[in-house]
């Protein structure tokens, strides 16, 4: 007896396809992630050595911590890449619930730094739940959109449930006074909805509703309004110091370790503004190298999405790749004074355990998807955009 169409679609995507060959993981994606992480270790050490000695009496304080996170993250990447990514679809609701629980907990028991509660401390270690929520939301959205199929074009049963969960997540992050990550989560949601085939009018309506709310959060909150005024007047001290660092580096930089802005002039030069240190010490060539590696990682991610065997893999790879690309663009735009300052890290390069671990885990998921599909075999004859040729057919729900 054959299964009903809706059930057949779910069974078709369930993990455990032992008869399907597993290919080697995408080598260029792996190379880009490892190269960026290694470069991040070098730049974190160079940018933070003076601060580490001043605060902790240890030149290598931040390097040792970041190296530990990188080691654990690389192990996570390798382990996750060996698992069938379709297991994530089964546990997506549980992962989303856990991420939301962490976002709620941090509001009450989180450590307050500069008036914001974004971190939870566990002895010498700390986690930033919003970094976990980024990847978890991508997993949940991919699972939900894959299950909905053609229903994603309907407002009540497709668009509304997805936006409800995404909005709850964004509000919790906004309560942490993290508008940058809130906007990033919103952009991720709309990108994945669009790729899944939702009506463009729904996406446009969501943007039109969100725009005045975001504007109010900027002009109605004193410290954000101050950032905007500094950006418009060109008086932002932090950004000006970042531009001085990039400008003094010239084409090939002052040499690794020879930067001067890290000597207390540029705040957060090892976290949000690590790209300025890259520009100062490695020059414009170093910035191009970072952009090239990041572009390679995002490009391979989208190719993996295009070649994925099922909708879940396609949507998940698209979401993760878009997340990396958007976050990197925002960070670079802030450092180069294209947009007002935001507390957004540069993936793999900025100091921070939660960001690095979440990023490497996400790359592990991409590698797992690449092992099920074949991102090197594609051509212009493949379906343009949303449904790769080798993806299993999924019947429309009745």
Tab-separated table of C-alpha atoms in Angstrom:
chain	number	residue	atom	x	y	z
A	1	UNK	CA	0.000	0.000	0.000
A	2	UNK	CA	1.464	3.332	-1.010
A	3	UNK	CA	1.670	6.196	1.420
A	4	UNK	CA	-0.541	9.265	0.963
A	5	UNK	CA	1.124	12.050	-1.032
A	6	UNK	CA	1.849	14.281	1.962
A	7	UNK	CA	3.329	11.397	3.920
A	8	UNK	CA	5.303	10.209	0.920
A	9	UNK	CA	6.968	13.591	0.638
A	10	UNK	CA	8.045	13.433	4.258
A	11	UNK	CA	9.246	9.843	4.013
A	12	UNK	CA	11.230	10.722	0.917
A	13	UNK	CA	13.194	13.308	2.882
A	14	UNK	CA	13.735	11.307	6.072
A	15	UNK	CA	17.360	10.458	6.953
A	16	UNK	CA	18.695	7.002	6.533
A	17	UNK	CA	19.222	6.532	2.777
A	18	UNK	CA	21.866	3.844	3.054
A	19	UNK	CA	21.663	3.048	-0.661
A	20	UNK	CA	22.677	6.567	-1.649
A	21	UNK	CA	26.416	7.105	-2.238
A	22	UNK	CA	28.112	9.661	0.002
A	23	UNK	CA	30.578	11.840	-1.878
A	24	UNK	CA	33.666	13.593	-0.596
A	25	UNK	CA	32.994	16.927	1.075
A	26	UNK	CA	33.488	20.124	-0.892
A	27	UNK	CA	37.270	20.808	-0.714
A	28	UNK	CA	37.093	24.519	-1.550
A	29	UNK	CA	34.490	25.238	1.101
A	30	UNK	CA	36.595	23.408	3.670
A	31	UNK	CA	39.703	25.296	2.543
A	32	UNK	CA	37.978	28.688	2.780
A	33	UNK	CA	36.653	28.023	6.289
A	34	UNK	CA	39.990	26.736	7.603
A	35	UNK	CA	41.965	29.536	5.919
A	36	UNK	CA	39.683	32.225	7.363
A	37	UNK	CA	39.863	30.652	10.830
A	38	UNK	CA	43.661	30.411	10.672
A	39	UNK	CA	43.920	33.995	9.491
A	40	UNK	CA	41.571	34.952	12.303
A	41	UNK	CA	43.900	33.419	14.881
A	42	UNK	CA	46.843	35.390	13.509
A	43	UNK	CA	44.934	38.666	13.423
A	44	UNK	CA	43.350	38.166	16.859
A	45	UNK	CA	46.813	37.661	18.344
A	46	UNK	CA	48.247	40.681	16.582
A	47	UNK	CA	45.275	42.913	17.429
A	48	UNK	CA	44.818	41.827	21.046
A	49	UNK	CA	48.348	41.223	22.344
A	50	UNK	CA	48.706	44.740	23.805
A	51	UNK	CA	45.224	44.613	25.366
A	52	UNK	CA	45.852	41.129	26.732
A	53	UNK	CA	48.974	42.283	28.516
A	54	UNK	CA	47.361	45.453	29.859
A	55	UNK	CA	44.294	43.672	31.268
A	56	UNK	CA	45.436	40.095	31.937
A	57	UNK	CA	49.242	40.455	32.007
A	58	UNK	CA	49.419	37.877	29.236
A	59	UNK	CA	50.256	38.773	25.639
A	60	UNK	CA	48.671	35.528	24.410
A	61	UNK	CA	45.491	35.641	26.508
A	62	UNK	CA	43.013	36.169	23.655
A	63	UNK	CA	44.991	33.997	21.226
A	64	UNK	CA	44.937	30.980	23.542
A	65	UNK	CA	41.206	31.291	24.124
A	66	UNK	CA	40.440	31.737	20.440
A	67	UNK	CA	42.733	28.825	19.533
A	68	UNK	CA	40.816	26.619	21.961
A	69	UNK	CA	37.518	27.647	20.383
A	70	UNK	CA	38.959	27.054	16.911
A	71	UNK	CA	40.109	23.552	17.859
A	72	UNK	CA	36.713	22.613	19.264
A	73	UNK	CA	34.985	24.240	16.298
A	74	UNK	CA	37.094	22.353	13.762
A	75	UNK	CA	36.294	19.094	15.535
A	76	UNK	CA	32.590	19.994	15.437
A	77	UNK	CA	32.892	20.767	11.725
A	78	UNK	CA	34.429	17.379	10.945
A	79	UNK	CA	31.940	15.446	13.080
A	80	UNK	CA	28.878	17.274	11.737
A	81	UNK	CA	30.065	16.869	8.147
A	82	UNK	CA	30.014	13.076	8.606
A	83	UNK	CA	26.411	12.998	9.807
A	84	UNK	CA	23.374	13.007	7.534
A	85	UNK	CA	22.135	16.598	7.589
A	86	UNK	CA	18.533	15.355	7.264
A	87	UNK	CA	18.642	14.440	10.947
A	88	UNK	CA	18.413	18.175	11.618
A	89	UNK	CA	15.000	18.280	9.957
A	90	UNK	CA	13.615	15.818	12.476
A	91	UNK	CA	14.922	17.779	15.462
A	92	UNK	CA	14.431	21.305	14.078
A	93	UNK	CA	11.499	22.189	16.409
A	94	UNK	CA	13.440	20.988	19.456
A	95	UNK	CA	16.524	22.983	18.462
A	96	UNK	CA	14.410	26.089	17.891
A	97	UNK	CA	12.726	25.710	21.276
A	98	UNK	CA	16.125	25.366	22.973
A	99	UNK	CA	17.433	28.484	21.207
A	100	UNK	CA	14.372	30.494	22.244
A	101	UNK	CA	14.771	29.268	25.820
A	102	UNK	CA	18.375	30.508	25.856
A	103	UNK	CA	17.294	33.869	24.468
A	104	UNK	CA	14.752	34.192	27.276
A	105	UNK	CA	17.212	33.082	29.963
A	106	UNK	CA	19.892	35.569	28.944
A	107	UNK	CA	17.460	38.434	29.579
A	108	UNK	CA	17.230	37.430	33.239
A	109	UNK	CA	20.542	35.794	34.148
A	110	UNK	CA	22.824	37.158	31.438
A	111	UNK	CA	25.893	39.245	32.131
A	112	UNK	CA	25.278	42.949	31.542
A	113	UNK	CA	27.996	44.667	29.514
A	114	UNK	CA	27.601	48.263	28.322
A	115	UNK	CA	23.928	48.187	29.271
A	116	UNK	CA	23.110	45.054	27.222
A	117	UNK	CA	22.507	41.474	28.323
A	118	UNK	CA	23.791	39.265	25.517
A	119	UNK	CA	26.095	36.791	27.259
A	120	UNK	CA	25.634	33.952	29.742
A	121	UNK	CA	28.627	33.065	31.905
A	122	UNK	CA	29.572	29.529	32.931
A	123	UNK	CA	32.710	29.967	34.983
A	124	UNK	CA	35.508	31.223	32.729
A	125	UNK	CA	33.441	30.569	29.605
A	126	UNK	CA	30.505	32.433	28.160
A	127	UNK	CA	28.007	31.894	25.367
A	128	UNK	CA	26.081	34.361	23.256
A	129	UNK	CA	22.650	32.818	22.555
A	130	UNK	CA	21.972	35.105	19.599
A	131	UNK	CA	24.854	33.466	17.698
A	132	UNK	CA	23.267	30.066	18.274
A	133	UNK	CA	19.866	31.448	17.278
A	134	UNK	CA	21.157	32.483	13.833
A	135	UNK	CA	22.013	28.945	12.759
A	136	UNK	CA	19.069	27.404	14.602
A	137	UNK	CA	16.588	29.730	12.901
A	138	UNK	CA	18.030	28.791	9.500
A	139	UNK	CA	17.549	25.094	10.332
A	140	UNK	CA	13.990	25.633	11.559
A	141	UNK	CA	12.995	27.762	8.565
A	142	UNK	CA	14.462	25.233	6.122
A	143	UNK	CA	12.579	22.361	7.767
A	144	UNK	CA	9.308	24.297	7.889
A	145	UNK	CA	9.509	25.564	4.317
A	146	UNK	CA	10.443	22.110	2.998
A	147	UNK	CA	7.454	20.593	4.787
A	148	UNK	CA	5.078	23.254	3.480
A	149	UNK	CA	6.000	22.742	-0.156
A	150	UNK	CA	3.675	24.734	-2.399
A	151	UNK	CA	1.698	25.944	0.610
A	152	UNK	CA	4.441	28.517	1.199
A	153	UNK	CA	2.606	30.677	-1.348
A	154	UNK	CA	-0.407	30.847	0.947
A	155	UNK	CA	-0.511	33.509	3.656
A	156	UNK	CA	-2.264	31.736	6.523
A	157	UNK	CA	-0.673	28.288	6.235
A	158	UNK	CA	2.652	29.263	4.675
A	159	UNK	CA	3.931	32.773	5.246
A	160	UNK	CA	2.321	33.551	8.613
A	161	UNK	CA	3.629	30.556	10.652
A	162	UNK	CA	7.189	31.170	9.469
A	163	UNK	CA	7.055	34.894	10.201
A	164	UNK	CA	5.542	34.267	13.634
A	165	UNK	CA	8.472	32.163	14.853
A	166	UNK	CA	10.999	34.464	13.183
A	167	UNK	CA	9.388	37.547	14.745
A	168	UNK	CA	9.467	36.015	18.226
A	169	UNK	CA	13.167	35.269	17.753
A	170	UNK	CA	13.875	38.787	16.517
A	171	UNK	CA	11.992	40.398	19.400
A	172	UNK	CA	13.970	38.406	21.967
A	173	UNK	CA	17.233	39.475	20.327
A	174	UNK	CA	15.998	43.067	20.175
A	175	UNK	CA	15.310	42.960	23.917
A	176	UNK	CA	19.054	42.301	24.280
A	177	UNK	CA	19.586	45.697	22.609
A	178	UNK	CA	21.090	44.017	19.556
A	179	UNK	CA	19.414	45.714	16.598
A	180	UNK	CA	22.100	44.597	14.142
A	181	UNK	CA	21.494	40.894	14.740
A	182	UNK	CA	17.738	41.510	14.731
A	183	UNK	CA	17.930	43.005	11.238
A	184	UNK	CA	20.222	40.163	10.142
A	185	UNK	CA	17.681	37.566	11.306
A	186	UNK	CA	14.918	39.416	9.479
A	187	UNK	CA	16.937	39.499	6.262
A	188	UNK	CA	17.709	35.780	6.616
A	189	UNK	CA	14.011	34.988	7.017
A	190	UNK	CA	12.950	36.989	3.970
A	191	UNK	CA	15.719	35.513	1.796
A	192	UNK	CA	14.704	31.958	2.684
A	193	UNK	CA	11.007	32.710	2.161
A	194	UNK	CA	11.740	34.182	-1.258
A	195	UNK	CA	13.910	31.235	-2.303
A	196	UNK	CA	11.212	28.808	-1.139
A	197	UNK	CA	8.727	30.484	-3.477
A	198	UNK	CA	6.576	32.696	-1.280
A	199	UNK	CA	4.775	35.543	-2.997
A	200	UNK	CA	6.943	38.587	-3.576
A	201	UNK	CA	4.083	40.764	-2.357
A	202	UNK	CA	4.311	39.133	1.089
A	203	UNK	CA	8.040	39.819	1.270
A	204	UNK	CA	7.551	43.419	0.135
A	205	UNK	CA	4.771	43.932	2.687
A	206	UNK	CA	7.009	42.581	5.465
A	207	UNK	CA	9.778	45.003	4.472
A	208	UNK	CA	7.354	47.943	4.388
A	209	UNK	CA	6.020	47.076	7.845
A	210	UNK	CA	9.486	46.519	9.315
A	211	UNK	CA	11.103	49.675	7.883
A	212	UNK	CA	9.323	52.239	10.106
A	213	UNK	CA	9.756	49.990	13.149
A	214	UNK	CA	13.504	49.773	12.532
A	215	UNK	CA	13.661	53.525	11.986
A	216	UNK	CA	11.914	54.095	15.309
A	217	UNK	CA	14.399	51.770	17.045
A	218	UNK	CA	17.210	53.906	15.625
A	219	UNK	CA	15.939	57.432	16.231
A	220	UNK	CA	13.916	56.601	19.342
A	221	UNK	CA	16.790	55.065	21.314
A	222	UNK	CA	19.387	57.542	22.494
A	223	UNK	CA	22.602	55.586	21.909
A	224	UNK	CA	21.501	54.460	18.442
A	225	UNK	CA	20.444	57.980	17.517
A	226	UNK	CA	23.861	59.151	18.651
A	227	UNK	CA	25.538	56.622	16.366
A	228	UNK	CA	23.435	57.803	13.442
A	229	UNK	CA	24.273	61.453	14.128
A	230	UNK	CA	27.971	60.612	14.385
A	231	UNK	CA	27.790	58.713	11.104
A	232	UNK	CA	26.073	61.586	9.303
A	233	UNK	CA	28.503	64.156	10.705
A	234	UNK	CA	31.582	61.953	10.322
A	235	UNK	CA	32.450	62.346	14.008
A	236	UNK	CA	32.426	58.677	15.053
A	237	UNK	CA	35.712	58.218	16.932
A	238	UNK	CA	35.791	54.447	16.510
A	239	UNK	CA	35.098	54.530	12.782
A	240	UNK	CA	37.589	57.355	12.247
A	241	UNK	CA	40.299	55.350	13.991
A	242	UNK	CA	39.389	52.358	11.821
A	243	UNK	CA	39.741	54.465	8.678
A	244	UNK	CA	43.104	55.751	9.907
A	245	UNK	CA	44.216	52.142	10.367
A	246	UNK	CA	43.078	51.103	6.891
A	247	UNK	CA	44.543	54.227	5.281
A	248	UNK	CA	47.921	53.897	6.974
A	249	UNK	CA	48.232	50.329	5.738
A	250	UNK	CA	48.369	51.332	2.099
A	251	UNK	CA	48.620	48.567	-0.473
A	252	UNK	CA	50.562	45.952	1.478
A	253	UNK	CA	50.397	47.115	5.092
A	254	UNK	CA	52.853	48.069	7.799
A	255	UNK	CA	53.745	44.441	8.428
A	256	UNK	CA	52.215	41.821	10.673
A	257	UNK	CA	52.385	42.980	14.287
A	258	UNK	CA	53.475	46.516	13.374
A	259	UNK	CA	50.080	48.168	13.623
A	260	UNK	CA	49.737	51.168	15.939
A	261	UNK	CA	45.970	51.528	16.323
A	262	UNK	CA	45.848	48.471	18.596
A	263	UNK	CA	47.784	50.419	21.239
A	264	UNK	CA	44.586	51.715	22.811
A	265	UNK	CA	43.489	53.957	19.928
A	266	UNK	CA	40.913	51.703	18.213
A	267	UNK	CA	38.378	50.080	20.572
A	268	UNK	CA	37.197	46.548	19.728
A	269	UNK	CA	39.990	46.161	17.188
A	270	UNK	CA	40.102	42.394	17.790
A	271	UNK	CA	36.314	41.872	17.571
A	272	UNK	CA	33.983	44.027	15.463
A	273	UNK	CA	36.833	46.047	13.891
A	274	UNK	CA	39.361	43.291	13.229
A	275	UNK	CA	39.192	44.112	9.507
A	276	UNK	CA	40.761	47.490	10.289
A	277	UNK	CA	43.732	45.675	11.829
A	278	UNK	CA	43.953	43.529	8.696
A	279	UNK	CA	44.040	46.670	6.560
A	280	UNK	CA	46.657	48.362	8.734
A	281	UNK	CA	49.068	45.438	8.941
A	282	UNK	CA	48.410	43.585	5.666
A	283	UNK	CA	47.154	46.485	3.585
A	284	UNK	CA	44.544	46.532	0.864
A	285	UNK	CA	45.924	43.192	-0.310
A	286	UNK	CA	44.993	41.655	3.044
A	287	UNK	CA	41.454	43.025	2.837
A	288	UNK	CA	41.120	41.621	-0.691
A	289	UNK	CA	42.326	38.249	0.603
A	290	UNK	CA	39.638	38.255	3.297
A	291	UNK	CA	36.982	39.268	0.783
A	292	UNK	CA	38.156	36.603	-1.653
A	293	UNK	CA	38.069	33.805	0.917
A	294	UNK	CA	34.676	34.933	2.190
A	295	UNK	CA	33.372	35.164	-1.363
A	296	UNK	CA	34.666	31.664	-2.093
A	297	UNK	CA	32.917	30.297	0.994
A	298	UNK	CA	29.589	31.947	0.136
A	299	UNK	CA	29.803	30.933	-3.538
A	300	UNK	CA	30.474	27.298	-2.700
A	301	UNK	CA	27.593	27.408	-0.220
A	302	UNK	CA	25.170	28.577	-2.896
A	303	UNK	CA	26.453	25.941	-5.330
A	304	UNK	CA	25.859	23.304	-2.672
A	305	UNK	CA	22.318	24.637	-2.271
A	306	UNK	CA	21.775	24.440	-6.009
A	307	UNK	CA	22.911	20.808	-6.157
A	308	UNK	CA	21.174	19.616	-2.963
A	309	UNK	CA	19.169	16.400	-3.135
A	310	UNK	CA	16.064	17.780	-1.431
A	311	UNK	CA	14.317	20.999	-0.580
A	312	UNK	CA	15.475	20.951	3.018
A	313	UNK	CA	19.125	20.777	1.971
A	314	UNK	CA	18.621	23.497	-0.639
A	315	UNK	CA	16.912	25.911	1.738
A	316	UNK	CA	19.316	25.219	4.601
A	317	UNK	CA	22.429	25.725	2.461
A	318	UNK	CA	20.914	28.895	1.018
A	319	UNK	CA	20.127	30.261	4.474
A	320	UNK	CA	23.565	29.533	5.917
A	321	UNK	CA	25.349	30.972	2.872
A	322	UNK	CA	23.194	34.103	2.938
A	323	UNK	CA	23.856	34.464	6.657
A	324	UNK	CA	27.634	34.398	6.144
A	325	UNK	CA	27.467	36.795	3.215
A	326	UNK	CA	25.135	39.325	4.828
A	327	UNK	CA	27.045	39.363	8.111
A	328	UNK	CA	30.389	39.869	6.367
A	329	UNK	CA	28.992	42.658	4.191
A	330	UNK	CA	27.527	44.507	7.182
A	331	UNK	CA	30.772	44.239	9.145
A	332	UNK	CA	32.887	45.475	6.238
A	333	UNK	CA	30.446	48.302	5.528
A	334	UNK	CA	30.708	49.507	9.134
A	335	UNK	CA	34.516	49.456	9.139
A	336	UNK	CA	34.653	51.376	5.844
A	337	UNK	CA	32.021	53.912	7.044
A	338	UNK	CA	29.385	52.931	4.514
A	339	UNK	CA	26.711	52.420	7.213
A	340	UNK	CA	26.473	53.439	10.897
A	341	UNK	CA	28.280	51.315	13.476
A	342	UNK	CA	26.677	47.967	14.386
A	343	UNK	CA	27.805	45.298	16.807
A	344	UNK	CA	28.273	42.660	14.096
A	345	UNK	CA	31.357	40.432	14.038
A	346	UNK	CA	33.277	39.357	10.943
A	347	UNK	CA	32.719	35.584	10.572
A	348	UNK	CA	35.758	33.436	11.462
A	349	UNK	CA	38.074	36.436	11.966
A	350	UNK	CA	36.626	38.337	14.918
A	351	UNK	CA	37.427	37.224	18.451
A	352	UNK	CA	34.536	35.376	20.061
A	353	UNK	CA	33.906	31.756	20.922
A	354	UNK	CA	30.163	31.626	20.246
A	355	UNK	CA	30.528	33.234	16.829
A	356	UNK	CA	33.405	30.965	15.785
A	357	UNK	CA	31.798	27.763	17.058
A	358	UNK	CA	28.459	28.562	15.416
A	359	UNK	CA	30.199	29.468	12.163
A	360	UNK	CA	32.277	26.282	11.975
A	361	UNK	CA	29.260	24.155	12.921
A	362	UNK	CA	27.317	25.810	10.089
A	363	UNK	CA	30.139	25.011	7.657
A	364	UNK	CA	29.970	21.406	8.866
A	365	UNK	CA	26.293	21.357	7.895
A	366	UNK	CA	27.140	22.724	4.444
A	367	UNK	CA	29.791	20.040	4.008
A	368	UNK	CA	27.279	17.364	4.993
A	369	UNK	CA	24.859	18.656	2.355
A	370	UNK	CA	27.667	18.703	-0.216
A	371	UNK	CA	28.424	15.037	0.473
A	372	UNK	CA	24.844	14.096	-0.374
A	373	UNK	CA	24.676	16.189	-3.543
A	374	UNK	CA	27.294	17.017	-6.153
A	375	UNK	CA	27.959	20.769	-6.294
A	376	UNK	CA	30.532	20.325	-9.081
A	377	UNK	CA	28.045	18.926	-11.586
A	378	UNK	CA	25.808	21.743	-12.660
A	379	UNK	CA	25.164	23.569	-15.894
A	380	UNK	CA	22.975	26.233	-17.400
A	381	UNK	CA	20.408	23.553	-18.206
A	382	UNK	CA	19.693	23.087	-14.506
A	383	UNK	CA	16.548	24.677	-13.185
A	384	UNK	CA	17.143	28.363	-12.665
A	385	UNK	CA	17.051	29.155	-8.998
A	386	UNK	CA	14.930	27.162	-6.685
A	387	UNK	CA	14.751	23.487	-7.592
A	388	UNK	CA	17.889	21.623	-8.688
A	389	UNK	CA	17.504	18.980	-11.360
A	390	UNK	CA	18.569	16.053	-9.185
A	391	UNK	CA	16.259	16.934	-6.313
A	392	UNK	CA	13.700	14.277	-5.468
A	393	UNK	CA	10.201	15.167	-6.686
A	394	UNK	CA	7.812	16.063	-3.921
A	395	UNK	CA	4.089	15.818	-4.692
A	396	UNK	CA	1.916	18.807	-4.039
A	397	UNK	CA	-0.164	18.583	-0.858
A	398	UNK	CA	-3.818	17.894	-1.407
